[in-house]
Short mmCIF file of C-alpha atoms and ligand atoms in Angstrom, two decimals:
data_model
loop_
_atom_site.label_atom_id
_atom_site.label_comp_id
_atom_site.label_asym_id
_atom_site.label_seq_id
_atom_site.Cartn_x
_atom_site.Cartn_y
_atom_site.Cartn_z
CA UNK A 1 -3.56 -21.92 3.28
CA UNK A 2 -7.22 -22.72 3.22
CA UNK A 3 -9.48 -21.48 6.18
CA UNK A 4 -10.16 -25.02 7.28
CA UNK A 5 -6.45 -25.97 7.16
CA UNK A 6 -5.53 -22.94 9.17
CA UNK A 7 -8.19 -23.64 11.76
CA UNK A 8 -6.93 -27.27 12.15
CA UNK A 9 -3.46 -26.03 12.54
CA UNK A 10 -4.50 -23.52 15.21
CA UNK A 11 -6.44 -26.18 17.11
CA UNK A 12 -3.36 -28.56 17.05
CA UNK A 13 -1.01 -25.70 18.23
CA UNK A 14 -3.38 -24.63 21.07
CA UNK A 15 -3.25 -28.17 22.52
CA UNK A 16 0.50 -28.78 21.97
CA UNK A 17 1.46 -25.42 23.70
CA UNK A 18 -1.25 -25.11 26.26
CA UNK A 19 -2.61 -21.71 24.84
CA UNK A 20 -6.17 -20.61 24.97
CA UNK A 21 -7.85 -18.21 22.59
CA UNK A 22 -10.46 -15.68 23.70
CA UNK A 23 -12.56 -13.91 21.05
CA UNK A 24 -15.12 -11.08 21.47
CA UNK A 25 -18.42 -11.73 19.80
CA UNK A 26 -17.57 -8.97 17.22
CA UNK A 27 -14.97 -11.27 15.75
CA UNK A 28 -15.41 -13.04 12.47
CA UNK A 29 -17.17 -16.45 12.31
CA UNK A 30 -13.92 -18.41 11.52
CA UNK A 31 -12.22 -16.99 14.59
CA UNK A 32 -15.05 -17.63 16.84
CA UNK A 33 -15.06 -21.29 15.76
CA UNK A 34 -11.50 -21.86 17.00
CA UNK A 35 -11.83 -19.79 20.27
CA UNK A 36 -11.88 -21.47 23.68
CA UNK A 37 -14.20 -18.76 24.91
CA UNK A 38 -16.39 -16.04 23.33
CA UNK A 39 -18.60 -13.37 24.60
CA UNK A 40 -19.04 -9.71 25.39
CA UNK A 41 -16.36 -7.81 27.22
CA UNK A 42 -17.69 -8.58 30.71
CA UNK A 43 -17.84 -12.31 30.01
CA UNK A 44 -14.30 -12.38 28.54
CA UNK A 45 -12.80 -10.64 31.48
CA UNK A 46 -14.42 -13.02 33.91
CA UNK A 47 -13.61 -16.29 31.86
CA UNK A 48 -9.99 -15.32 31.14
CA UNK A 49 -9.40 -14.82 34.91
CA UNK A 50 -10.57 -18.37 35.51
CA UNK A 51 -8.56 -19.92 32.65
CA UNK A 52 -5.75 -22.29 33.74
CA UNK A 53 -3.62 -21.79 30.59
CA UNK A 54 -0.32 -19.98 30.91
CA UNK A 55 -0.78 -17.96 27.65
CA UNK A 56 -4.03 -16.48 26.40
CA UNK A 57 -4.48 -15.02 22.78
CA UNK A 58 -6.93 -12.16 22.68
CA UNK A 59 -8.93 -11.55 19.48
CA UNK A 60 -10.54 -8.29 20.09
CA UNK A 61 -9.12 -4.88 20.86
CA UNK A 62 -6.25 -3.73 23.14
CA UNK A 63 -8.32 -2.77 26.26
CA UNK A 64 -9.72 -6.29 26.30
CA UNK A 65 -6.17 -7.74 26.33
CA UNK A 66 -5.12 -5.31 28.92
CA UNK A 67 -8.06 -6.36 31.13
CA UNK A 68 -7.06 -9.87 30.86
CA UNK A 69 -3.47 -9.09 31.86
CA UNK A 70 -4.57 -7.04 34.74
CA UNK A 71 -6.71 -9.98 36.13
CA UNK A 72 -4.03 -12.61 35.24
CA UNK A 73 -0.67 -10.91 35.71
CA UNK A 74 1.22 -14.10 35.70
CA UNK A 75 -0.07 -15.31 32.32
CA UNK A 76 1.36 -14.20 29.01
CA UNK A 77 -1.32 -12.25 27.28
CA UNK A 78 -1.08 -11.70 23.45
CA UNK A 79 -3.09 -9.28 21.52
CA UNK A 80 -3.58 -11.14 18.21
CA UNK A 81 -3.36 -8.02 16.05
CA UNK A 82 -1.18 -5.40 17.58
CA UNK A 83 -2.92 -2.52 15.72
CA UNK A 84 -6.48 -3.33 17.01
CA UNK A 85 -7.54 -0.48 19.35
CA UNK A 86 -10.67 0.91 20.46
CA UNK A 87 -10.72 4.73 19.66
CA UNK A 88 -13.16 5.41 22.49
CA UNK A 89 -10.64 3.99 24.96
CA UNK A 90 -8.22 6.62 24.10
CA UNK A 91 -10.54 9.56 24.55
CA UNK A 92 -9.61 10.53 28.07
CA UNK A 93 -6.12 10.13 29.42
CA UNK A 94 -4.86 9.82 33.02
CA UNK A 95 -3.87 13.57 33.27
CA UNK A 96 -7.29 14.87 32.03
CA UNK A 97 -9.13 12.56 34.43
CA UNK A 98 -6.97 13.76 37.39
CA UNK A 99 -7.82 17.29 36.48
CA UNK A 100 -11.65 16.28 36.16
CA UNK A 101 -11.50 14.58 39.65
CA UNK A 102 -10.02 17.74 41.21
CA UNK A 103 -12.93 19.85 40.10
CA UNK A 104 -15.51 17.07 41.08
CA UNK A 105 -14.01 15.85 44.28
CA UNK A 106 -17.16 14.13 45.82
CA UNK A 107 -18.06 12.19 42.56
CA UNK A 108 -17.54 8.44 42.40
CA UNK A 109 -15.73 7.95 39.09
CA UNK A 110 -17.30 5.03 36.94
CA UNK A 111 -15.21 4.07 33.93
CA UNK A 112 -16.51 2.03 30.98
CA UNK A 113 -14.28 -1.00 30.52
CA UNK A 114 -13.48 0.49 27.09
CA UNK A 115 -10.69 2.50 28.70
CA UNK A 116 -6.93 2.14 28.91
CA UNK A 117 -5.25 0.31 31.94
CA UNK A 118 -3.62 3.68 32.74
CA UNK A 119 -6.98 5.47 33.03
CA UNK A 120 -8.32 2.70 35.10
CA UNK A 121 -5.70 3.47 37.72
CA UNK A 122 -7.41 6.78 38.55
CA UNK A 123 -11.03 5.68 38.43
CA UNK A 124 -13.24 4.02 41.19
CA UNK A 125 -15.06 1.22 39.46
CA UNK A 126 -15.31 -0.16 35.93
CA UNK A 127 -18.46 -1.29 34.22
CA UNK A 128 -19.30 -3.06 30.94
CA UNK A 129 -22.53 -2.28 29.04
CA UNK A 130 -24.05 -5.47 30.54
CA UNK A 131 -23.26 -4.63 34.04
CA UNK A 132 -23.42 -0.82 34.20
CA UNK A 133 -26.96 -0.31 35.45
CA UNK A 134 -26.56 -2.86 38.21
CA UNK A 135 -23.25 -1.50 39.47
CA UNK A 136 -24.32 2.18 39.38
CA UNK A 137 -27.40 1.38 41.44
CA UNK A 138 -25.21 -0.63 43.83
CA UNK A 139 -22.82 2.21 44.52
CA UNK A 140 -23.31 3.94 47.89
CA UNK A 141 -22.55 7.37 46.36
CA UNK A 142 -25.49 9.39 44.66
CA UNK A 143 -23.07 11.55 42.73
CA UNK A 144 -21.54 9.56 39.83
CA UNK A 145 -19.11 10.77 37.13
CA UNK A 146 -19.46 8.41 34.17
CA UNK A 147 -16.66 8.19 31.52
CA UNK A 148 -16.02 8.14 28.61
CA UNK A 149 -19.14 7.13 26.79
CA UNK A 150 -21.97 9.74 27.26
CA UNK A 151 -24.37 7.73 25.33
CA UNK A 152 -24.02 4.63 27.51
CA UNK A 153 -23.95 7.03 30.48
CA UNK A 154 -27.28 8.64 29.40
CA UNK A 155 -28.90 5.24 29.04
CA UNK A 156 -27.73 4.22 32.42
CA UNK A 157 -29.00 7.49 33.96
CA UNK A 158 -32.45 6.78 32.60
CA UNK A 159 -32.52 3.54 34.53
CA UNK A 160 -30.88 4.82 37.66
CA UNK A 161 -33.22 7.87 38.38
CA UNK A 162 -32.06 8.15 41.99
CA UNK A 163 -28.50 8.94 41.00
CA UNK A 164 -26.94 12.21 39.94
CA UNK A 165 -25.05 11.15 36.83
CA UNK A 166 -22.58 13.57 35.31
CA UNK A 167 -21.26 12.80 31.81
CA UNK A 168 -18.15 13.76 29.93
CA UNK A 169 -18.43 14.14 26.29
CA UNK A 170 -17.22 10.99 24.56
CA UNK A 171 -18.54 7.88 22.77
CA UNK A 172 -18.08 5.10 20.24
CA UNK A 173 -17.45 6.52 16.76
CA UNK A 174 -19.14 3.54 15.22
CA UNK A 175 -22.52 3.33 17.19
CA UNK A 176 -22.68 7.16 17.60
CA UNK A 177 -23.17 7.67 13.83
CA UNK A 178 -26.61 5.82 13.85
CA UNK A 179 -29.56 8.41 13.78
CA UNK A 180 -33.25 8.36 14.23
CA UNK A 181 -33.55 8.76 10.43
CA UNK A 182 -31.65 5.42 10.12
CA UNK A 183 -34.23 3.83 12.45
CA UNK A 184 -37.10 5.28 10.47
CA UNK A 185 -35.59 3.89 7.12
CA UNK A 186 -34.81 0.48 8.65
CA UNK A 187 -38.33 0.15 10.16
CA UNK A 188 -39.84 1.19 6.73
CA UNK A 189 -37.92 -1.43 4.91
CA UNK A 190 -38.61 -4.13 7.60
CA UNK A 191 -42.01 -3.21 9.19
CA UNK A 192 -42.38 -6.51 11.06
CA UNK A 193 -38.92 -6.60 12.56
CA UNK A 194 -38.11 -5.87 16.25
CA UNK A 195 -35.31 -3.25 16.73
CA UNK A 196 -32.47 -4.30 19.11
CA UNK A 197 -29.78 -1.69 19.75
CA UNK A 198 -26.59 -1.34 21.85
CA UNK A 199 -26.59 1.33 24.57
CA UNK A 200 -23.53 3.01 22.87
CA UNK A 201 -26.05 4.40 20.38
CA UNK A 202 -27.42 7.99 20.99
CA UNK A 203 -30.55 8.53 22.94
CA UNK A 204 -32.59 9.43 19.90
CA UNK A 205 -31.97 5.83 18.72
CA UNK A 206 -32.26 3.98 22.04
CA UNK A 207 -35.53 5.57 22.93
CA UNK A 208 -36.91 4.22 19.62
CA UNK A 209 -35.78 0.62 20.20
CA UNK A 210 -37.85 -2.34 21.21
CA UNK A 211 -34.85 -3.64 23.30
CA UNK A 212 -31.49 -2.06 24.43
CA UNK A 213 -28.88 -4.28 25.61
CA UNK A 214 -25.19 -5.22 25.55
CA UNK A 215 -23.94 -7.57 22.90
CA UNK A 216 -24.79 -10.78 24.83
CA UNK A 217 -28.19 -9.42 25.79
CA UNK A 218 -29.07 -8.64 22.34
CA UNK A 219 -28.03 -12.23 21.17
CA UNK A 220 -29.91 -13.84 23.92
CA UNK A 221 -33.03 -11.71 23.36
CA UNK A 222 -33.12 -12.67 19.58
CA UNK A 223 -32.46 -16.25 20.25
CA UNK A 224 -35.20 -16.56 22.81
CA UNK A 225 -37.85 -14.36 21.09
CA UNK A 226 -40.77 -15.89 19.32
CA UNK A 227 -40.39 -13.13 16.74
CA UNK A 228 -38.92 -13.88 13.34
CA UNK A 229 -37.35 -10.67 12.05
CA UNK A 230 -34.95 -8.38 13.83
CA UNK A 231 -33.08 -5.15 12.96
CA UNK A 232 -29.82 -5.27 14.69
CA UNK A 233 -28.36 -1.94 16.03
CA UNK A 234 -24.77 -2.94 16.88
CA UNK A 235 -21.65 -4.12 15.09
CA UNK A 236 -22.38 -5.97 11.86
CA UNK A 237 -20.72 -9.27 12.93
CA UNK A 238 -23.62 -9.75 15.42
CA UNK A 239 -26.02 -9.85 12.42
CA UNK A 240 -23.90 -12.62 10.87
CA UNK A 241 -23.34 -14.43 14.07
CA UNK A 242 -27.07 -14.46 14.98
CA UNK A 243 -27.93 -15.54 11.37
CA UNK A 244 -25.65 -18.74 11.97
CA UNK A 245 -27.28 -19.33 15.38
CA UNK A 246 -30.85 -18.95 14.23
CA UNK A 247 -31.25 -20.02 10.68
CA UNK A 248 -35.04 -19.85 10.85
CA UNK A 249 -34.97 -16.17 11.72
CA UNK A 250 -34.04 -13.11 9.80
CA UNK A 251 -31.62 -10.43 10.78
CA UNK A 252 -30.92 -7.12 9.19
CA UNK A 253 -28.32 -4.50 9.97
CA UNK A 254 -29.75 -1.17 11.33
CA UNK A 255 -27.26 0.60 8.91
CA UNK A 256 -24.50 -0.65 6.56
CA UNK A 257 -22.20 1.74 8.51
CA UNK A 258 -22.25 -0.24 11.77
CA UNK A 259 -18.82 -1.67 11.10
CA UNK A 260 -15.88 -1.37 13.75
CA UNK A 261 -12.76 -1.24 11.57
CA UNK A 262 -10.64 -2.20 14.60
CA UNK A 263 -12.64 -5.27 15.49
CA UNK A 264 -12.37 -6.37 11.90
CA UNK A 265 -8.47 -6.27 11.79
CA UNK A 266 -7.79 -9.58 13.46
CA UNK A 267 -7.50 -12.56 11.00
CA UNK A 268 -6.98 -16.33 11.39
CA UNK A 269 -3.54 -15.79 10.06
CA UNK A 270 -2.77 -13.39 12.97
CA UNK A 271 -3.91 -16.17 15.48
CA UNK A 272 -1.74 -18.75 13.82
CA UNK A 273 1.27 -16.46 13.82
CA UNK A 274 0.73 -15.85 17.69
CA UNK A 275 0.65 -19.56 18.08
CA UNK A 276 3.80 -20.07 16.16
CA UNK A 277 5.55 -17.51 18.39
CA UNK A 278 5.95 -15.11 15.50
CA UNK A 279 3.15 -12.51 15.97
CA UNK A 280 0.79 -10.56 18.16
CA UNK A 281 1.78 -8.05 20.82
CA UNK A 282 2.60 -9.16 24.34
CA UNK A 283 0.71 -6.94 26.82
CA UNK A 284 3.33 -5.66 29.35
CA UNK A 285 2.03 -3.58 32.24
CA UNK A 286 4.09 -2.57 35.29
CA UNK A 287 3.24 -3.90 38.78
CA UNK A 288 1.99 -0.55 40.01
CA UNK A 289 -0.45 -0.09 37.00
CA UNK A 290 -1.84 -3.60 37.44
CA UNK A 291 -2.41 -3.18 41.21
CA UNK A 292 -4.18 0.21 40.83
CA UNK A 293 -6.20 -0.74 37.75
CA UNK A 294 -7.19 -4.10 39.28
CA UNK A 295 -9.11 -2.40 42.20
CA UNK A 296 -11.36 -0.84 39.57
CA UNK A 297 -11.95 -4.26 37.76
CA UNK A 298 -12.25 -6.38 40.96
CA UNK A 299 -14.97 -3.90 42.22
CA UNK A 300 -16.81 -4.35 38.87
CA UNK A 301 -16.81 -8.18 39.34
CA UNK A 302 -17.77 -7.92 43.02
CA UNK A 303 -20.82 -5.51 42.22
CA UNK A 304 -21.72 -6.90 38.88
CA UNK A 305 -21.40 -10.66 39.43
P1 13P B 1 -19.75 -5.24 24.99
O1 13P B 1 -19.45 -4.64 26.31
O2 13P B 1 -21.21 -5.27 24.69
O3 13P B 1 -19.14 -6.43 24.65
O4 13P B 1 -19.25 -4.12 23.88
C1 13P B 1 -17.97 -3.88 23.76
C2 13P B 1 -17.87 -2.87 22.69
O5 13P B 1 -16.73 -2.53 22.28
C3 13P B 1 -19.03 -2.44 22.08
O6 13P B 1 -18.69 -1.55 20.97
FE1 SF4 B 2 -14.58 0.64 20.47
FE2 SF4 B 2 -16.91 1.20 19.30
FE3 SF4 B 2 -15.24 -0.54 18.06
FE4 SF4 B 2 -16.59 -1.14 20.37
S1 SF4 B 2 -17.43 -0.69 18.35
S2 SF4 B 2 -14.36 -1.52 19.93
S3 SF4 B 2 -16.45 0.88 21.46
S4 SF4 B 2 -14.74 1.74 18.42
#
């Protein structure tokens, strides 16, 4: 089936069955084109909660689909490709977190949204990369334990100097690979370009950037800027998606390695199978998990909105 035909069939089935499709900005162009809403992980969680459809198909990774389910427990939530997970989300499990809490009793535990629903049940508040600084600054406690991304945590700590932020070793295997040498090489190859990077990159890289921000912040910065050339230090799809949005500008990947294999798993054919009732994974969470994890996400929306 041709891409265009598949897209037409998806649009027809969405309407017929009252299903909506949510897609993270790291998804391929042809998926973003048929999605009802797109955005970074914060935007997707807020938009999905407001959607009136009874079924939501999530094109992204598992923690994103779980977040939608926690916020909309009465809806059927399908992860379009059941094998798409975020390796960082699995780095700390509930038992380890409970043990860490026991040795750090007076710390407020801030969990990056890239964590499992199970882990969220034992954390105090969630953050996304776009809301982390605002939320950490708004918390009454000075002592913050930030999990699992130590790079994002270090970036937040630089912008929240009044807080005592403790980090646990962990991070995104894709963004973490980028080095200061890569920045040097990219700047040499594109001397006129501005460097925009995601805060999941290591401090050696974020401190060299012209702008550090979450997915949507990077896209908005590039779209609004008067500049023409940009080196993009986040997942490669953002280079492609920005090039579509701003044909008069030029976008270069910071390295060729900035590819998240999990974000690349979902295909149009997966979405079509979900709509035909013959694919995807339905997210099932027990009531207790939903209730406990929801506290963490509601607090994020309350403090980050
Ligand atoms: P955002 O919070 O910027 O959408 O990022 C999610 C993610 O997985 C980044 O690697
Ligand atoms: Fe997880 Fe990193 Fe992939 Fe984002 S880019 S989904 S943090 S592995």
